[in-house]
C-alpha cells in the first residue's frame, strides 16, 4: 500500500474554493505538498492537471518518486475517454470519477422512479469507456461519493468484469448510504484500486445523524482494521488523505422516505448501522466547521492545515507499521 494526498480536504489552502482568495495550486505544487508531508503520491484534480503539461507532471512525479492518480466527475463516455488519455500522459495509475444522481447525504428522494434507468446509463457509459482504459493501461474507478451503495458498486464491477475497472473507496461515505463501514469495506475490498482516507465525527439528530469532518484517527473509522484488510486482500491499493467537505452531511435515515430507491436491507444490516451510530454519536457541542461559522478564508485555510498536521501524525505511525511488516514478510 502507498499513501498520498488528494486536493479536496484543503480546498481553501490550495485556492480551489471560489471564496479562498488564494492563488490556485498547480499539479507540481500538489506534488511538493505531498513530498513535504512525507507521502508517496497525489490525486490531482482533472482541471488542475489540464492547466499543466502532463508529460512534465509525469516526469516531476517520477523524479520525486510519487504515484499519480487523477480525479474527475461525471460519466459521459467522451469525457471519460479524454480524461483517460490525459491521465496516461501524466503517468497516472488511476482515473477516479463520481456519478452523482443522489444528493450529498445519500438522498435519493428526488430520483423516485428514475434511479434504475440512471444506473443503467452509468453502466453503459462505463462499459464504453473501459475499453479505452484496457487499451492504454489506466484504471477507471468510480467512488462511493455518498451516492452509490455497496450493492450497486458490486453490480457495476461484476457486470463490467474488467481488471481495469474498480472502486475508489471513500472510507467515510458508507455512513451516508446507511451502511456499517466495516461491512462495506469487506464487501468491496477485492475491487478497490484506490482509497480516500476520510474520517467523521457523528452528531445525532431527530432525523438521523450528521457526519462532520475531522482529522484521521479522531472520528469513528477504524483505520487499523481497514489497513489490515487491504494488506491481506488488496495490498497494491493506493490510499490518499482526503478530509471531508466543509459542510456537515445530514443523513436522514429515520425519515421513512429516505429509503426511496435504496436496495433492500435486512433488519440485521440496519441494526448494525444504528448500533454503530448510537455507540459513537455526540449530542452536545457545536458541530459546525469554521466554514459553516462564516470565519475568514485565512482562518479556514489554517483549520485545514491544522487538521492535516494531526492526520499525518496519526497516519505516519500506521505507515511505518506496515513498512516494518512488509520488510519482515520479505525476510
JSON list of C-alpha atoms in Angstrom, two decimals, residues 116-301:
[
{"chain": "A", "resi": 116, "resn": "UNK", "atom": "CA", "xyz": [-32.78, 2.23, -12.12]},
{"chain": "A", "resi": 117, "resn": "UNK", "atom": "CA", "xyz": [-32.64, 3.91, -15.56]},
{"chain": "A", "resi": 118, "resn": "UNK", "atom": "CA", "xyz": [-29.96, 6.23, -14.18]},
{"chain": "A", "resi": 119, "resn": "UNK", "atom": "CA", "xyz": [-27.83, 3.27, -13.08]},
{"chain": "A", "resi": 120, "resn": "UNK", "atom": "CA", "xyz": [-28.26, 1.56, -16.44]},
{"chain": "A", "resi": 121, "resn": "UNK", "atom": "CA", "xyz": [-26.97, 4.72, -18.13]},
{"chain": "A", "resi": 122, "resn": "UNK", "atom": "CA", "xyz": [-23.97, 4.77, -15.79]},
{"chain": "A", "resi": 123, "resn": "UNK", "atom": "CA", "xyz": [-23.23, 1.12, -16.59]},
{"chain": "A", "resi": 124, "resn": "UNK", "atom": "CA", "xyz": [-23.44, 1.69, -20.34]},
{"chain": "A", "resi": 125, "resn": "UNK", "atom": "CA", "xyz": [-21.09, 4.70, -20.16]},
{"chain": "A", "resi": 126, "resn": "UNK", "atom": "CA", "xyz": [-18.50, 2.82, -18.10]},
{"chain": "A", "resi": 127, "resn": "UNK", "atom": "CA", "xyz": [-18.65, -0.19, -20.42]},
{"chain": "A", "resi": 128, "resn": "UNK", "atom": "CA", "xyz": [-17.80, 2.09, -23.32]},
{"chain": "A", "resi": 129, "resn": "UNK", "atom": "CA", "xyz": [-15.00, 3.96, -21.53]},
{"chain": "A", "resi": 130, "resn": "UNK", "atom": "CA", "xyz": [-13.37, 0.89, -20.00]},
{"chain": "A", "resi": 131, "resn": "UNK", "atom": "CA", "xyz": [-12.39, -0.32, -23.48]},
{"chain": "A", "resi": 132, "resn": "UNK", "atom": "CA", "xyz": [-10.05, 2.67, -23.66]},
{"chain": "A", "resi": 133, "resn": "UNK", "atom": "CA", "xyz": [-8.84, 2.05, -20.09]},
{"chain": "A", "resi": 134, "resn": "UNK", "atom": "CA", "xyz": [-7.90, -1.50, -21.06]},
{"chain": "A", "resi": 135, "resn": "UNK", "atom": "CA", "xyz": [-6.14, -0.36, -24.22]},
{"chain": "A", "resi": 136, "resn": "UNK", "atom": "CA", "xyz": [-3.97, 2.32, -22.61]},
{"chain": "A", "resi": 137, "resn": "UNK", "atom": "CA", "xyz": [-3.42, 0.65, -19.24]},
{"chain": "A", "resi": 138, "resn": "UNK", "atom": "CA", "xyz": [-5.04, 3.16, -16.83]},
{"chain": "A", "resi": 139, "resn": "UNK", "atom": "CA", "xyz": [-7.54, 2.10, -14.18]},
{"chain": "A", "resi": 140, "resn": "UNK", "atom": "CA", "xyz": [-11.02, 3.63, -14.28]},
{"chain": "A", "resi": 141, "resn": "UNK", "atom": "CA", "xyz": [-12.71, 3.75, -10.88]},
{"chain": "A", "resi": 142, "resn": "UNK", "atom": "CA", "xyz": [-16.00, 5.01, -9.50]},
{"chain": "A", "resi": 143, "resn": "UNK", "atom": "CA", "xyz": [-16.16, 6.44, -5.99]},
{"chain": "A", "resi": 144, "resn": "UNK", "atom": "CA", "xyz": [-18.84, 5.83, -3.39]},
{"chain": "A", "resi": 145, "resn": "UNK", "atom": "CA", "xyz": [-19.50, 9.56, -3.30]},
{"chain": "A", "resi": 146, "resn": "UNK", "atom": "CA", "xyz": [-22.46, 9.46, -0.89]},
{"chain": "A", "resi": 147, "resn": "UNK", "atom": "CA", "xyz": [-24.45, 8.22, -3.87]},
{"chain": "A", "resi": 148, "resn": "UNK", "atom": "CA", "xyz": [-23.79, 4.56, -4.75]},
{"chain": "A", "resi": 149, "resn": "UNK", "atom": "CA", "xyz": [-24.29, 1.78, -2.21]},
{"chain": "A", "resi": 150, "resn": "UNK", "atom": "CA", "xyz": [-22.03, -1.26, -1.88]},
{"chain": "A", "resi": 151, "resn": "UNK", "atom": "CA", "xyz": [-24.62, -3.43, -3.65]},
{"chain": "A", "resi": 152, "resn": "UNK", "atom": "CA", "xyz": [-24.61, -1.10, -6.66]},
{"chain": "A", "resi": 153, "resn": "UNK", "atom": "CA", "xyz": [-20.84, -0.80, -6.78]},
{"chain": "A", "resi": 154, "resn": "UNK", "atom": "CA", "xyz": [-20.51, -4.59, -6.77]},
{"chain": "A", "resi": 155, "resn": "UNK", "atom": "CA", "xyz": [-23.12, -4.84, -9.53]},
{"chain": "A", "resi": 156, "resn": "UNK", "atom": "CA", "xyz": [-21.14, -2.42, -11.68]},
{"chain": "A", "resi": 157, "resn": "UNK", "atom": "CA", "xyz": [-17.86, -4.28, -11.08]},
{"chain": "A", "resi": 158, "resn": "UNK", "atom": "CA", "xyz": [-19.32, -7.73, -11.66]},
{"chain": "A", "resi": 159, "resn": "UNK", "atom": "CA", "xyz": [-21.20, -6.67, -14.79]},
{"chain": "A", "resi": 160, "resn": "UNK", "atom": "CA", "xyz": [-18.28, -4.80, -16.38]},
{"chain": "A", "resi": 161, "resn": "UNK", "atom": "CA", "xyz": [-15.85, -7.54, -15.33]},
{"chain": "A", "resi": 162, "resn": "UNK", "atom": "CA", "xyz": [-12.61, -5.79, -16.29]},
{"chain": "A", "resi": 163, "resn": "UNK", "atom": "CA", "xyz": [-9.28, -5.72, -14.49]},
{"chain": "A", "resi": 164, "resn": "UNK", "atom": "CA", "xyz": [-9.11, -2.03, -15.41]},
{"chain": "A", "resi": 165, "resn": "UNK", "atom": "CA", "xyz": [-12.40, -1.12, -13.73]},
{"chain": "A", "resi": 166, "resn": "UNK", "atom": "CA", "xyz": [-12.94, -0.86, -10.00]},
{"chain": "A", "resi": 167, "resn": "UNK", "atom": "CA", "xyz": [-13.74, 1.27, -6.99]},
{"chain": "A", "resi": 168, "resn": "UNK", "atom": "CA", "xyz": [-12.28, 4.29, -5.29]},
{"chain": "A", "resi": 169, "resn": "UNK", "atom": "CA", "xyz": [-13.29, 3.64, -1.69]},
{"chain": "A", "resi": 170, "resn": "UNK", "atom": "CA", "xyz": [-14.11, 6.73, 0.36]},
{"chain": "A", "resi": 171, "resn": "UNK", "atom": "CA", "xyz": [-13.80, 5.44, 3.91]},
{"chain": "A", "resi": 172, "resn": "UNK", "atom": "CA", "xyz": [-16.27, 7.88, 5.46]},
{"chain": "A", "resi": 173, "resn": "UNK", "atom": "CA", "xyz": [-19.01, 7.66, 2.87]},
{"chain": "A", "resi": 174, "resn": "UNK", "atom": "CA", "xyz": [-20.58, 4.24, 3.67]},
{"chain": "A", "resi": 175, "resn": "UNK", "atom": "CA", "xyz": [-22.32, 6.01, 6.55]},
{"chain": "A", "resi": 176, "resn": "UNK", "atom": "CA", "xyz": [-24.08, 8.26, 4.01]},
{"chain": "A", "resi": 177, "resn": "UNK", "atom": "CA", "xyz": [-25.72, 5.25, 2.33]},
{"chain": "A", "resi": 178, "resn": "UNK", "atom": "CA", "xyz": [-26.69, 3.83, 5.73]},
{"chain": "A", "resi": 179, "resn": "UNK", "atom": "CA", "xyz": [-24.08, 1.05, 5.82]},
{"chain": "A", "resi": 180, "resn": "UNK", "atom": "CA", "xyz": [-21.78, -0.12, 8.57]},
{"chain": "A", "resi": 181, "resn": "UNK", "atom": "CA", "xyz": [-18.27, 0.93, 7.44]},
{"chain": "A", "resi": 182, "resn": "UNK", "atom": "CA", "xyz": [-16.60, -2.41, 8.23]},
{"chain": "A", "resi": 183, "resn": "UNK", "atom": "CA", "xyz": [-19.28, -4.36, 6.34]},
{"chain": "A", "resi": 184, "resn": "UNK", "atom": "CA", "xyz": [-18.91, -2.01, 3.37]},
{"chain": "A", "resi": 185, "resn": "UNK", "atom": "CA", "xyz": [-15.12, -2.34, 3.37]},
{"chain": "A", "resi": 186, "resn": "UNK", "atom": "CA", "xyz": [-15.20, -6.14, 3.42]},
{"chain": "A", "resi": 187, "resn": "UNK", "atom": "CA", "xyz": [-17.75, -6.43, 0.64]},
{"chain": "A", "resi": 188, "resn": "UNK", "atom": "CA", "xyz": [-15.95, -4.16, -1.85]},
{"chain": "A", "resi": 189, "resn": "UNK", "atom": "CA", "xyz": [-12.30, -4.80, -0.87]},
{"chain": "A", "resi": 190, "resn": "UNK", "atom": "CA", "xyz": [-11.41, -7.10, -3.81]},
{"chain": "A", "resi": 191, "resn": "UNK", "atom": "CA", "xyz": [-12.49, -4.39, -6.29]},
{"chain": "A", "resi": 192, "resn": "UNK", "atom": "CA", "xyz": [-10.78, -1.40, -4.64]},
{"chain": "A", "resi": 193, "resn": "UNK", "atom": "CA", "xyz": [-7.94, 0.13, -6.64]},
{"chain": "A", "resi": 194, "resn": "UNK", "atom": "CA", "xyz": [-7.75, 3.47, -4.82]},
{"chain": "A", "resi": 195, "resn": "UNK", "atom": "CA", "xyz": [-9.00, 4.84, -1.50]},
{"chain": "A", "resi": 196, "resn": "UNK", "atom": "CA", "xyz": [-9.75, 8.20, 0.07]},
{"chain": "A", "resi": 197, "resn": "UNK", "atom": "CA", "xyz": [-8.90, 8.18, 3.76]},
{"chain": "A", "resi": 198, "resn": "UNK", "atom": "CA", "xyz": [-11.63, 10.21, 5.40]},
{"chain": "A", "resi": 199, "resn": "UNK", "atom": "CA", "xyz": [-12.86, 10.25, 9.00]},
{"chain": "A", "resi": 200, "resn": "UNK", "atom": "CA", "xyz": [-16.04, 11.65, 10.50]},
{"chain": "A", "resi": 201, "resn": "UNK", "atom": "CA", "xyz": [-17.45, 12.53, 13.87]},
{"chain": "A", "resi": 202, "resn": "UNK", "atom": "CA", "xyz": [-21.13, 11.68, 14.25]},
{"chain": "A", "resi": 203, "resn": "UNK", "atom": "CA", "xyz": [-23.68, 14.05, 15.76]},
{"chain": "A", "resi": 204, "resn": "UNK", "atom": "CA", "xyz": [-27.15, 12.66, 16.43]},
{"chain": "A", "resi": 205, "resn": "UNK", "atom": "CA", "xyz": [-30.30, 14.42, 15.21]},
{"chain": "A", "resi": 206, "resn": "UNK", "atom": "CA", "xyz": [-34.05, 13.85, 15.35]},
{"chain": "A", "resi": 207, "resn": "UNK", "atom": "CA", "xyz": [-33.96, 12.74, 11.69]},
{"chain": "A", "resi": 208, "resn": "UNK", "atom": "CA", "xyz": [-30.86, 10.55, 11.84]},
{"chain": "A", "resi": 209, "resn": "UNK", "atom": "CA", "xyz": [-27.30, 11.83, 12.18]},
{"chain": "A", "resi": 210, "resn": "UNK", "atom": "CA", "xyz": [-24.80, 14.34, 10.85]},
{"chain": "A", "resi": 211, "resn": "UNK", "atom": "CA", "xyz": [-21.35, 13.50, 9.54]},
{"chain": "A", "resi": 212, "resn": "UNK", "atom": "CA", "xyz": [-18.81, 16.17, 10.45]},
{"chain": "A", "resi": 213, "resn": "UNK", "atom": "CA", "xyz": [-15.23, 16.21, 9.14]},
{"chain": "A", "resi": 214, "resn": "UNK", "atom": "CA", "xyz": [-12.30, 15.68, 11.45]},
{"chain": "A", "resi": 215, "resn": "UNK", "atom": "CA", "xyz": [-8.64, 14.62, 11.18]},
{"chain": "A", "resi": 216, "resn": "UNK", "atom": "CA", "xyz": [-7.89, 10.97, 10.52]},
{"chain": "A", "resi": 217, "resn": "UNK", "atom": "CA", "xyz": [-7.95, 8.98, 13.73]},
{"chain": "A", "resi": 218, "resn": "UNK", "atom": "CA", "xyz": [-10.16, 11.47, 15.56]},
{"chain": "A", "resi": 219, "resn": "UNK", "atom": "CA", "xyz": [-13.51, 10.11, 14.38]},
{"chain": "A", "resi": 220, "resn": "UNK", "atom": "CA", "xyz": [-15.36, 6.81, 14.01]},
{"chain": "A", "resi": 221, "resn": "UNK", "atom": "CA", "xyz": [-13.49, 4.98, 11.22]},
{"chain": "A", "resi": 222, "resn": "UNK", "atom": "CA", "xyz": [-11.35, 2.00, 12.26]},
{"chain": "A", "resi": 223, "resn": "UNK", "atom": "CA", "xyz": [-8.29, 2.61, 10.08]},
{"chain": "A", "resi": 224, "resn": "UNK", "atom": "CA", "xyz": [-6.09, -0.14, 11.57]},
{"chain": "A", "resi": 225, "resn": "UNK", "atom": "CA", "xyz": [-8.78, -2.67, 10.65]},
{"chain": "A", "resi": 226, "resn": "UNK", "atom": "CA", "xyz": [-9.05, -1.21, 7.14]},
{"chain": "A", "resi": 227, "resn": "UNK", "atom": "CA", "xyz": [-5.29, -1.28, 6.60]},
{"chain": "A", "resi": 228, "resn": "UNK", "atom": "CA", "xyz": [-5.11, -4.88, 7.79]},
{"chain": "A", "resi": 229, "resn": "UNK", "atom": "CA", "xyz": [-7.96, -5.86, 5.47]},
{"chain": "A", "resi": 230, "resn": "UNK", "atom": "CA", "xyz": [-6.37, -4.20, 2.45]},
{"chain": "A", "resi": 231, "resn": "UNK", "atom": "CA", "xyz": [-2.94, -5.59, 3.28]},
{"chain": "A", "resi": 232, "resn": "UNK", "atom": "CA", "xyz": [-4.44, -9.09, 3.16]},
{"chain": "A", "resi": 233, "resn": "UNK", "atom": "CA", "xyz": [-6.83, -8.76, 0.22]},
{"chain": "A", "resi": 234, "resn": "UNK", "atom": "CA", "xyz": [-5.60, -5.89, -1.96]},
{"chain": "A", "resi": 235, "resn": "UNK", "atom": "CA", "xyz": [-2.08, -4.75, -1.00]},
{"chain": "A", "resi": 236, "resn": "UNK", "atom": "CA", "xyz": [-1.45, -2.83, -4.24]},
{"chain": "A", "resi": 237, "resn": "UNK", "atom": "CA", "xyz": [-4.13, -0.23, -3.46]},
{"chain": "A", "resi": 238, "resn": "UNK", "atom": "CA", "xyz": [-3.21, 3.46, -3.34]},
{"chain": "A", "resi": 239, "resn": "UNK", "atom": "CA", "xyz": [-4.64, 5.45, -0.43]},
{"chain": "A", "resi": 240, "resn": "UNK", "atom": "CA", "xyz": [-4.79, 9.24, -0.13]},
{"chain": "A", "resi": 241, "resn": "UNK", "atom": "CA", "xyz": [-5.70, 11.61, 2.67]},
{"chain": "A", "resi": 242, "resn": "UNK", "atom": "CA", "xyz": [-8.93, 13.47, 1.97]},
{"chain": "A", "resi": 243, "resn": "UNK", "atom": "CA", "xyz": [-10.67, 15.22, 4.84]},
{"chain": "A", "resi": 244, "resn": "UNK", "atom": "CA", "xyz": [-14.38, 15.66, 4.34]},
{"chain": "A", "resi": 245, "resn": "UNK", "atom": "CA", "xyz": [-16.30, 18.58, 2.94]},
{"chain": "A", "resi": 246, "resn": "UNK", "atom": "CA", "xyz": [-16.52, 21.83, 4.87]},
{"chain": "A", "resi": 247, "resn": "UNK", "atom": "CA", "xyz": [-20.28, 21.36, 5.24]},
{"chain": "A", "resi": 248, "resn": "UNK", "atom": "CA", "xyz": [-21.70, 18.66, 7.52]},
{"chain": "A", "resi": 249, "resn": "UNK", "atom": "CA", "xyz": [-23.73, 15.92, 5.81]},
{"chain": "A", "resi": 250, "resn": "UNK", "atom": "CA", "xyz": [-27.17, 15.21, 7.27]},
{"chain": "A", "resi": 251, "resn": "UNK", "atom": "CA", "xyz": [-28.12, 11.54, 6.85]},
{"chain": "A", "resi": 252, "resn": "UNK", "atom": "CA", "xyz": [-31.87, 11.33, 7.46]},
{"chain": "A", "resi": 253, "resn": "UNK", "atom": "CA", "xyz": [-32.19, 7.58, 7.96]},
{"chain": "A", "resi": 254, "resn": "UNK", "atom": "CA", "xyz": [-35.02, 7.95, 10.48]},
{"chain": "A", "resi": 255, "resn": "UNK", "atom": "CA", "xyz": [-37.27, 9.52, 7.85]},
{"chain": "A", "resi": 256, "resn": "UNK", "atom": "CA", "xyz": [-39.21, 6.80, 6.08]},
{"chain": "A", "resi": 257, "resn": "UNK", "atom": "CA", "xyz": [-38.83, 8.34, 2.64]},
{"chain": "A", "resi": 258, "resn": "UNK", "atom": "CA", "xyz": [-35.02, 8.44, 2.99]},
{"chain": "A", "resi": 259, "resn": "UNK", "atom": "CA", "xyz": [-35.07, 4.85, 1.75]},
{"chain": "A", "resi": 260, "resn": "UNK", "atom": "CA", "xyz": [-36.61, 5.79, -1.61]},
{"chain": "A", "resi": 261, "resn": "UNK", "atom": "CA", "xyz": [-34.81, 3.85, -4.38]},
{"chain": "A", "resi": 262, "resn": "UNK", "atom": "CA", "xyz": [-32.45, 2.07, -1.97]},
{"chain": "A", "resi": 263, "resn": "UNK", "atom": "CA", "xyz": [-31.65, -1.65, -2.28]},
{"chain": "A", "resi": 264, "resn": "UNK", "atom": "CA", "xyz": [-33.50, -3.82, 0.26]},
{"chain": "A", "resi": 265, "resn": "UNK", "atom": "CA", "xyz": [-31.68, -4.06, 3.59]},
{"chain": "A", "resi": 266, "resn": "UNK", "atom": "CA", "xyz": [-32.10, -6.69, 6.27]},
{"chain": "A", "resi": 267, "resn": "UNK", "atom": "CA", "xyz": [-33.01, -5.98, 9.88]},
{"chain": "A", "resi": 268, "resn": "UNK", "atom": "CA", "xyz": [-29.51, -7.18, 10.83]},
{"chain": "A", "resi": 269, "resn": "UNK", "atom": "CA", "xyz": [-27.86, -4.66, 8.50]},
{"chain": "A", "resi": 270, "resn": "UNK", "atom": "CA", "xyz": [-29.96, -1.81, 9.84]},
{"chain": "A", "resi": 271, "resn": "UNK", "atom": "CA", "xyz": [-29.45, -2.76, 13.48]},
{"chain": "A", "resi": 272, "resn": "UNK", "atom": "CA", "xyz": [-25.67, -2.94, 12.98]},
{"chain": "A", "resi": 273, "resn": "UNK", "atom": "CA", "xyz": [-25.65, 0.53, 11.45]},
{"chain": "A", "resi": 274, "resn": "UNK", "atom": "CA", "xyz": [-27.85, 2.08, 14.13]},
{"chain": "A", "resi": 275, "resn": "UNK", "atom": "CA", "xyz": [-25.83, 0.46, 16.93]},
{"chain": "A", "resi": 276, "resn": "UNK", "atom": "CA", "xyz": [-22.61, 1.77, 15.33]},
{"chain": "A", "resi": 277, "resn": "UNK", "atom": "CA", "xyz": [-24.09, 5.28, 15.21]},
{"chain": "A", "resi": 278, "resn": "UNK", "atom": "CA", "xyz": [-25.62, 5.19, 18.69]},
{"chain": "A", "resi": 279, "resn": "UNK", "atom": "CA", "xyz": [-22.39, 3.97, 20.29]},
{"chain": "A", "resi": 280, "resn": "UNK", "atom": "CA", "xyz": [-20.44, 6.87, 18.76]},
{"chain": "A", "resi": 281, "resn": "UNK", "atom": "CA", "xyz": [-22.87, 9.75, 18.32]},
{"chain": "A", "resi": 282, "resn": "UNK", "atom": "CA", "xyz": [-22.48, 13.04, 20.14]},
{"chain": "A", "resi": 283, "resn": "UNK", "atom": "CA", "xyz": [-25.49, 15.06, 21.18]},
{"chain": "A", "resi": 284, "resn": "UNK", "atom": "CA", "xyz": [-23.79, 18.16, 22.58]},
{"chain": "A", "resi": 285, "resn": "UNK", "atom": "CA", "xyz": [-21.39, 20.71, 21.19]},
{"chain": "A", "resi": 286, "resn": "UNK", "atom": "CA", "xyz": [-21.15, 22.81, 18.05]},
{"chain": "A", "resi": 287, "resn": "UNK", "atom": "CA", "xyz": [-20.78, 20.55, 15.01]},
{"chain": "A", "resi": 288, "resn": "UNK", "atom": "CA", "xyz": [-20.18, 23.39, 12.56]},
{"chain": "A", "resi": 289, "resn": "UNK", "atom": "CA", "xyz": [-16.83, 23.80, 10.82]},
{"chain": "A", "resi": 290, "resn": "UNK", "atom": "CA", "xyz": [-15.15, 27.23, 10.55]},
{"chain": "A", "resi": 291, "resn": "UNK", "atom": "CA", "xyz": [-16.66, 27.47, 7.06]},
{"chain": "A", "resi": 292, "resn": "UNK", "atom": "CA", "xyz": [-20.16, 26.98, 8.47]},
{"chain": "A", "resi": 293, "resn": "UNK", "atom": "CA", "xyz": [-19.37, 29.53, 11.17]},
{"chain": "A", "resi": 294, "resn": "UNK", "atom": "CA", "xyz": [-18.55, 32.09, 8.44]},
{"chain": "A", "resi": 295, "resn": "UNK", "atom": "CA", "xyz": [-14.94, 32.51, 9.51]},
{"chain": "A", "resi": 296, "resn": "UNK", "atom": "CA", "xyz": [-12.46, 34.25, 7.20]},
{"chain": "A", "resi": 297, "resn": "UNK", "atom": "CA", "xyz": [-10.74, 32.41, 4.32]},
{"chain": "A", "resi": 298, "resn": "UNK", "atom": "CA", "xyz": [-7.41, 32.59, 6.15]},
{"chain": "A", "resi": 299, "resn": "UNK", "atom": "CA", "xyz": [-8.95, 31.05, 9.26]},
{"chain": "A", "resi": 300, "resn": "UNK", "atom": "CA", "xyz": [-10.50, 28.25, 7.22]},
{"chain": "A", "resi": 301, "resn": "UNK", "atom": "CA", "xyz": [-7.20, 27.55, 5.43]}
]
